[in-house]
Amino acid sequence: MTLIYLDNNTTAPPSPEVIRAMTPLLTTYWGSPMTPHQKGEELYPFLSKFYTTIYTCLGAQPNDQLVITSSGAEAVTHVISSIYRDVTLATGKNQFITSQLDEAASIMTITHLEPFGCVGKMGETMNGIISIEKLANSLSPRTALVSLSLANGLTGVVQPISEIATLCKERGIRLHVDITHAFGKLDCQFETLGVDYLTLHGEQIHGPRGVGILLVKQGIQCSPLIFGSADQGGMRAGSIPMANLAGIACALEEAIENRDFLCTETARLRNQLERGILKGFPSASVCFKKQERVPHCTTIFFPGIANESLLFSLHRKGICATIGGGNFQQLGILLSSAGIQQPLANQAISFSLSRYTTEEEIERAIPLIVESAKTLSSLSYPSFSIA
Amino acid sequence: MTLIYLDNNTTAPPSPEVIRAMTPLLTTYWGSPMTPHQKGEELYPFLSKFYTTIYTCLGAQPNDQLVITSSGAEAVTHVISSIYRDVTLATGKNQFITSQLDEAASIMTITHLEPFGCVGKMGETMNGIISIEKLANSLSPRTALVSLSLANGLTGVVQPISEIATLCKERGIRLHVDITHAFGKLDCQFETLGVDYLTLHGEQIHGPRGVGILLVKQGIQCSPLIFGSADQGGMRAGSIPMANLAGIACALEEAIENRDFLCTETARLRNQLERGILKGFPSASVCFKKQERVPHCTTIFFPGIANESLLFSLHRKGICATIGGGNFQQLGILLSSAGIQQPLANQAISFSLSRYTTEEEIERAIPLIVESAKTLSSLSYPSFSIA
């Protein structure tokens, strides 16, 4: 049974080029760049190359502050914790706004600040999109931060960040955007987005495990989350793992090189998957299909089928997909809060492709998914008709 | 010029076995263990093996809580931040005690808590050892935590942790000990040490870059530092980098296997280095030589010679050593606070060996160090006699 991996938004295989880029930094150039001798000095050309690549790929200015973190979750926690320290404690602004659809890191970090006198507000959404009007009404002089994901990793829906950025600028409110699921699919240049903080997790772009990125607009104070040594300009203690830095720089570069491919060929395969499933199981439907979505993922409703059962059935057939959890919220909770009625909210599965997904895999996956859906459907309907 | 690397307490080369252990988890088994499908499931045997190794090597009980972090600095920040959240906010206990000689992470994290109504106190030291009597006097009903390193990474001096642990237990105060520079040299079993929190950075034991360990005694509440997903039992968000987990488990195992070697052969080479330098440059002396020290490192005074100059001269001869900084405090500041008078406090250099250090390297290093010291001394003395 050859695996068909359609869970790339949870974690995507590191690219061979990423592994190649990391290897010399694991085995040969293992020093710490903070040491004033050869083993540190020999890393300077690497540091310079990797940082230049990262700044270029993310469209950052030389004075924007870059922090290499251990994950997207760390980067998000860093942003929100520093706002509390640097803004809330100084100015009393204690309101933090995120979306009901956002990822666990934002929601959990904001929730964690509530005992410290902060107020978390969940921006309301309509069809997966945050409502600009309702967001505007919920902003107040006490709002410290709006924190959002550019694209949702389960449904793929893209938020109207440029309108939100304009709104936040007008009101003098800081804006954080996580681009984990959008990078390499949409234009995610830091300057163009017009945001104050940008975060990214490396795994979803075929990068190394255990690395994330935080970019902070120049001039914005951002106190550390992890204290100790003066690494990374004092922004994050703990000597920087050079192999991860090499890997994430390589992954960013490759993601940009492959963006056209993702937006054409991978989008075509995603659409083919959707059409194939809907044709074979006509009661299925695509979630938020009318919205702007990133090209590589989709959430599909299978009415009448509990999504755990379907996921388990697919798992036994060698198809990897997701119903959320892990870095995501549970898909059912997310869809409920986006206005999808129960039990339909718990009858959806998310598939995410990558540049390595082939047409052969999609063609092989469709009948297997349809077969599982039909089997589970025939098991479920009698119990409905009895009730 | 073949490098003689005597800066292993800043960072030590990852062992070939560690790299071998990491490789399959980078290239083949790249999934996330939190995903309920094959790519997650195939990691379970690895997880079980690595965790068992780590618990065994650290002498932890099954119910003690293990958190894999991205560094020792993160682990230390995690301990101290959680004490603030879980103890200070609940009980009002707001006093945090560390040693003047401790590493940057403890001191900086405690300092950072001062604006939040916490009080940091630096336990006084005598000849590199914390004074139990003075520590006992400085404890109060408001003391939340004592945080210390078992061994100092620059001077090698070992703190009397068992006496401190007894004292803390009597007073109902939590104790955190960092064992980074002691693991693989001393007995560092969690149970035996009698502490509540244990932290370790992976680099100094030939582990991967970017991994640390936090152990929390069972029953002790320890809220997360990084929020989001439910990874690691909710103790740390961000999917666990399996390759790093493989690497640190392997490094711990190898460190224990090599402990006898470190305590005999490496100790012999360290003593040989000390004797050779003192013979060639008789005004030199070994710092805190009468104290219990870990077997692989030494700080040596070179009276009349500014340590930056000596470090730079050694650097040009291919010898890597340190005067602190990075994860450490500056050696001069550390020695000053330990009662060494200026300018002598700024005339010391620290050397740290590893199991890879050879007699040939030590024999080659001695005359080079002596030569540098003599040259710099002849440059310095005339200026003294003019003055």
Short mmCIF file of N, CA, C and O in Angstrom, two decimals, chain A residues 39-112:
data_model
loop_
_atom_site.label_atom_id
_atom_site.label_comp_id
_atom_site.label_asym_id
_atom_site.label_seq_id
_atom_site.Cartn_x
_atom_site.Cartn_y
_atom_site.Cartn_z
N LYS A 39 35.76 28.57 14.81
CA LYS A 39 34.52 27.79 14.65
C LYS A 39 33.30 28.70 14.59
O LYS A 39 32.26 28.31 14.06
N GLY A 40 33.44 29.90 15.14
CA GLY A 40 32.37 30.88 14.99
C GLY A 40 32.53 31.65 13.68
O GLY A 40 31.58 31.81 12.91
N GLU A 41 33.76 32.06 13.44
CA GLU A 41 34.06 32.91 12.28
C GLU A 41 33.71 32.24 10.96
O GLU A 41 33.24 32.89 10.03
N GLU A 42 33.94 30.93 10.90
CA GLU A 42 33.69 30.23 9.63
C GLU A 42 32.20 30.21 9.28
O GLU A 42 31.83 29.87 8.16
N LEU A 43 31.36 30.59 10.24
CA LEU A 43 29.92 30.61 9.97
C LEU A 43 29.44 31.93 9.38
O LEU A 43 28.31 32.00 8.88
N TYR A 44 30.27 32.98 9.45
CA TYR A 44 29.80 34.29 9.00
C TYR A 44 29.30 34.29 7.56
O TYR A 44 28.23 34.86 7.29
N PRO A 45 30.05 33.68 6.61
CA PRO A 45 29.53 33.70 5.23
C PRO A 45 28.18 32.98 5.11
O PRO A 45 27.31 33.42 4.36
N PHE A 46 28.01 31.90 5.88
CA PHE A 46 26.72 31.20 5.86
C PHE A 46 25.61 32.10 6.41
O PHE A 46 24.55 32.24 5.81
N LEU A 47 25.89 32.69 7.58
CA LEU A 47 24.89 33.57 8.20
C LEU A 47 24.47 34.65 7.23
O LEU A 47 23.27 34.90 7.04
N SER A 48 25.46 35.26 6.61
CA SER A 48 25.17 36.36 5.70
C SER A 48 24.30 35.89 4.54
O SER A 48 23.31 36.52 4.18
N LYS A 49 24.65 34.73 3.98
CA LYS A 49 23.89 34.18 2.85
C LYS A 49 22.46 33.83 3.27
O LYS A 49 21.49 34.19 2.59
N PHE A 50 22.32 33.15 4.40
CA PHE A 50 20.98 32.69 4.81
C PHE A 50 20.09 33.89 5.17
O PHE A 50 18.92 33.93 4.79
N TYR A 51 20.66 34.85 5.90
CA TYR A 51 19.84 36.01 6.27
C TYR A 51 19.42 36.81 5.03
O TYR A 51 18.29 37.25 4.93
N THR A 52 20.35 36.97 4.09
CA THR A 52 20.01 37.70 2.86
C THR A 52 18.87 36.99 2.14
O THR A 52 17.90 37.64 1.70
N THR A 53 18.97 35.67 2.04
CA THR A 53 17.90 34.91 1.39
C THR A 53 16.56 35.12 2.09
O THR A 53 15.53 35.37 1.45
N ILE A 54 16.58 35.04 3.42
CA ILE A 54 15.31 35.15 4.16
C ILE A 54 14.71 36.55 3.99
O ILE A 54 13.52 36.69 3.70
N TYR A 55 15.54 37.58 4.15
CA TYR A 55 15.03 38.95 3.98
C TYR A 55 14.47 39.15 2.57
O TYR A 55 13.42 39.76 2.39
N THR A 56 15.19 38.60 1.58
CA THR A 56 14.75 38.78 0.20
C THR A 56 13.44 38.04 -0.04
O THR A 56 12.48 38.60 -0.59
N CYS A 57 13.38 36.78 0.37
CA CYS A 57 12.18 35.97 0.11
C CYS A 57 10.95 36.55 0.80
O CYS A 57 9.84 36.45 0.29
N LEU A 58 11.15 37.15 1.97
CA LEU A 58 10.00 37.68 2.71
C LEU A 58 9.76 39.15 2.39
O LEU A 58 8.83 39.75 2.93
N GLY A 59 10.60 39.73 1.54
CA GLY A 59 10.39 41.14 1.18
C GLY A 59 10.55 42.07 2.36
O GLY A 59 9.82 43.05 2.51
N ALA A 60 11.52 41.77 3.21
CA ALA A 60 11.75 42.60 4.40
C ALA A 60 12.83 43.63 4.10
O ALA A 60 13.69 43.42 3.25
N GLN A 61 12.80 44.74 4.81
CA GLN A 61 13.83 45.78 4.71
C GLN A 61 14.97 45.44 5.68
O GLN A 61 14.73 44.79 6.70
N PRO A 62 16.18 45.93 5.37
CA PRO A 62 17.33 45.57 6.22
C PRO A 62 17.13 45.91 7.70
O PRO A 62 17.65 45.21 8.56
N ASN A 63 16.36 46.95 7.99
CA ASN A 63 16.18 47.31 9.40
C ASN A 63 15.01 46.62 10.08
O ASN A 63 14.80 46.80 11.27
N ASP A 64 14.23 45.85 9.33
CA ASP A 64 13.21 45.04 9.99
C ASP A 64 13.94 44.00 10.82
O ASP A 64 15.03 43.54 10.46
N GLN A 65 13.35 43.60 11.94
CA GLN A 65 14.03 42.67 12.83
C GLN A 65 13.58 41.24 12.56
O GLN A 65 12.39 40.96 12.58
N LEU A 66 14.55 40.37 12.33
CA LEU A 66 14.25 38.96 12.07
C LEU A 66 14.62 38.14 13.29
O LEU A 66 15.70 38.29 13.85
N VAL A 67 13.72 37.27 13.72
CA VAL A 67 14.03 36.33 14.79
C VAL A 67 13.76 34.92 14.27
O VAL A 67 12.67 34.63 13.78
N ILE A 68 14.78 34.08 14.36
CA ILE A 68 14.60 32.67 14.00
C ILE A 68 14.12 31.97 15.28
O ILE A 68 14.82 32.00 16.30
N THR A 69 12.95 31.37 15.22
CA THR A 69 12.38 30.72 16.40
C THR A 69 12.37 29.21 16.18
O THR A 69 12.82 28.72 15.15
N SER A 70 11.82 28.47 17.16
CA SER A 70 11.78 27.02 17.02
C SER A 70 10.47 26.55 16.38
O SER A 70 10.33 25.37 16.08
N SER A 71 9.52 27.45 16.19
CA SER A 71 8.26 27.06 15.56
C SER A 71 7.42 28.30 15.28
O SER A 71 7.71 29.39 15.81
N GLY A 72 6.36 28.11 14.49
CA GLY A 72 5.39 29.17 14.31
C GLY A 72 4.70 29.50 15.62
O GLY A 72 4.47 30.67 15.94
N ALA A 73 4.41 28.45 16.41
CA ALA A 73 3.75 28.68 17.71
C ALA A 73 4.62 29.57 18.59
O ALA A 73 4.12 30.49 19.25
N GLU A 74 5.92 29.32 18.59
CA GLU A 74 6.81 30.18 19.38
C GLU A 74 6.78 31.62 18.86
O GLU A 74 6.72 32.57 19.65
N ALA A 75 6.80 31.76 17.54
CA ALA A 75 6.79 33.11 16.95
C ALA A 75 5.52 33.86 17.33
O ALA A 75 5.56 35.04 17.71
N VAL A 76 4.38 33.17 17.27
CA VAL A 76 3.09 33.80 17.61
C VAL A 76 3.07 34.14 19.10
O VAL A 76 2.67 35.25 19.49
N THR A 77 3.50 33.20 19.95
CA THR A 77 3.55 33.46 21.39
C THR A 77 4.46 34.65 21.68
O THR A 77 4.15 35.50 22.53
N HIS A 78 5.57 34.72 20.95
CA HIS A 78 6.53 35.83 21.12
C HIS A 78 5.86 37.18 20.82
O HIS A 78 5.95 38.12 21.62
N VAL A 79 5.17 37.25 19.69
CA VAL A 79 4.50 38.51 19.31
C VAL A 79 3.53 38.94 20.40
O VAL A 79 3.59 40.07 20.91
N ILE A 80 2.64 38.03 20.77
CA ILE A 80 1.54 38.40 21.67
C ILE A 80 2.08 38.71 23.06
O ILE A 80 1.67 39.68 23.70
N SER A 81 3.05 37.90 23.54
CA SER A 81 3.63 38.17 24.86
C SER A 81 4.35 39.51 24.88
O SER A 81 4.29 40.24 25.88
N SER A 82 5.04 39.83 23.80
CA SER A 82 5.79 41.09 23.79
C SER A 82 4.83 42.28 23.73
O SER A 82 5.11 43.33 24.31
N ILE A 83 3.71 42.13 23.05
CA ILE A 83 2.71 43.22 23.03
C ILE A 83 2.24 43.47 24.47
O ILE A 83 2.10 44.61 24.91
N TYR A 84 2.00 42.39 25.19
CA TYR A 84 1.56 42.55 26.59
C TYR A 84 2.61 43.34 27.38
O TYR A 84 2.30 44.31 28.06
N ARG A 85 3.88 42.92 27.21
CA ARG A 85 4.94 43.58 27.99
C ARG A 85 5.19 45.01 27.52
O ARG A 85 5.36 45.92 28.32
N ASP A 86 5.27 45.17 26.18
CA ASP A 86 5.75 46.44 25.66
C ASP A 86 4.63 47.45 25.43
O ASP A 86 4.86 48.65 25.40
N VAL A 87 3.39 46.97 25.26
CA VAL A 87 2.28 47.89 24.98
C VAL A 87 1.30 47.93 26.16
O VAL A 87 1.07 48.99 26.74
N THR A 88 0.77 46.77 26.53
CA THR A 88 -0.26 46.75 27.57
C THR A 88 0.25 47.36 28.88
O THR A 88 -0.40 48.24 29.46
N LEU A 89 1.43 46.92 29.32
CA LEU A 89 1.93 47.41 30.60
C LEU A 89 2.27 48.90 30.54
O LEU A 89 2.17 49.61 31.53
N ALA A 90 2.64 49.38 29.34
CA ALA A 90 3.05 50.78 29.21
C ALA A 90 1.86 51.70 28.99
O ALA A 90 1.86 52.85 29.45
N THR A 91 0.85 51.23 28.27
CA THR A 91 -0.23 52.13 27.85
C THR A 91 -1.60 51.74 28.39
O THR A 91 -2.56 52.51 28.26
N GLY A 92 -1.73 50.55 28.95
CA GLY A 92 -3.05 50.09 29.40
C GLY A 92 -3.89 49.47 28.30
O GLY A 92 -4.97 48.95 28.57
N LYS A 93 -3.43 49.54 27.04
CA LYS A 93 -4.19 48.89 25.95
C LYS A 93 -4.18 47.38 26.18
O LYS A 93 -3.11 46.77 26.14
N ASN A 94 -5.33 46.81 26.41
CA ASN A 94 -5.36 45.41 26.87
C ASN A 94 -6.28 44.52 26.04
O ASN A 94 -6.59 43.41 26.45
N GLN A 95 -6.74 45.03 24.90
CA GLN A 95 -7.65 44.23 24.09
C GLN A 95 -6.91 43.58 22.92
O GLN A 95 -6.21 44.28 22.17
N PHE A 96 -7.06 42.27 22.79
CA PHE A 96 -6.40 41.52 21.73
C PHE A 96 -7.47 40.88 20.86
O PHE A 96 -8.35 40.19 21.38
N ILE A 97 -7.38 41.08 19.57
CA ILE A 97 -8.41 40.55 18.67
C ILE A 97 -7.81 39.52 17.73
O ILE A 97 -6.79 39.76 17.09
N THR A 98 -8.46 38.36 17.69
CA THR A 98 -8.09 37.38 16.68
C THR A 98 -9.38 36.90 16.03
O THR A 98 -10.45 37.42 16.33
N SER A 99 -9.29 35.94 15.13
CA SER A 99 -10.49 35.45 14.47
C SER A 99 -10.90 34.14 15.11
O SER A 99 -10.08 33.37 15.62
N GLN A 100 -12.20 33.85 15.05
CA GLN A 100 -12.72 32.56 15.52
C GLN A 100 -12.05 31.42 14.76
O GLN A 100 -12.02 30.29 15.21
N LEU A 101 -11.58 31.72 13.56
CA LEU A 101 -11.04 30.69 12.68
C LEU A 101 -9.54 30.56 12.80
O LEU A 101 -8.90 29.82 12.06
N ASP A 102 -8.95 31.32 13.69
CA ASP A 102 -7.49 31.35 13.70
C ASP A 102 -6.91 30.10 14.32
O ASP A 102 -7.63 29.25 14.84
N GLU A 103 -5.59 30.02 14.27
CA GLU A 103 -4.95 28.81 14.77
C GLU A 103 -4.78 28.85 16.27
O GLU A 103 -4.90 29.88 16.91
N ALA A 104 -4.45 27.67 16.79
CA ALA A 104 -4.42 27.48 18.23
C ALA A 104 -3.47 28.44 18.93
O ALA A 104 -3.78 28.95 20.01
N ALA A 105 -2.32 28.72 18.33
CA ALA A 105 -1.29 29.51 19.04
C ALA A 105 -1.82 30.90 19.40
O ALA A 105 -1.65 31.37 20.52
N SER A 106 -2.45 31.58 18.44
CA SER A 106 -2.98 32.93 18.73
C SER A 106 -4.04 32.86 19.80
O SER A 106 -4.00 33.60 20.79
N ILE A 107 -5.01 31.97 19.59
CA ILE A 107 -6.14 31.91 20.50
C ILE A 107 -5.69 31.55 21.92
O ILE A 107 -6.08 32.18 22.90
N MET A 108 -4.80 30.55 22.01
CA MET A 108 -4.36 30.09 23.33
C MET A 108 -3.52 31.16 24.03
O MET A 108 -3.61 31.34 25.25
N THR A 109 -2.64 31.84 23.29
CA THR A 109 -1.79 32.84 23.94
C THR A 109 -2.64 33.99 24.44
O THR A 109 -2.43 34.50 25.55
N ILE A 110 -3.61 34.39 23.63
CA ILE A 110 -4.49 35.49 24.06
C ILE A 110 -5.31 35.06 25.27
O ILE A 110 -5.42 35.80 26.25
N THR A 111 -5.84 33.85 25.23
CA THR A 111 -6.62 33.34 26.36
C THR A 111 -5.78 33.33 27.63
O THR A 111 -6.24 33.69 28.71
N HIS A 112 -4.51 32.95 27.46
CA HIS A 112 -3.61 32.88 28.61
C HIS A 112 -3.40 34.25 29.25
O HIS A 112 -3.09 34.34 30.45
#
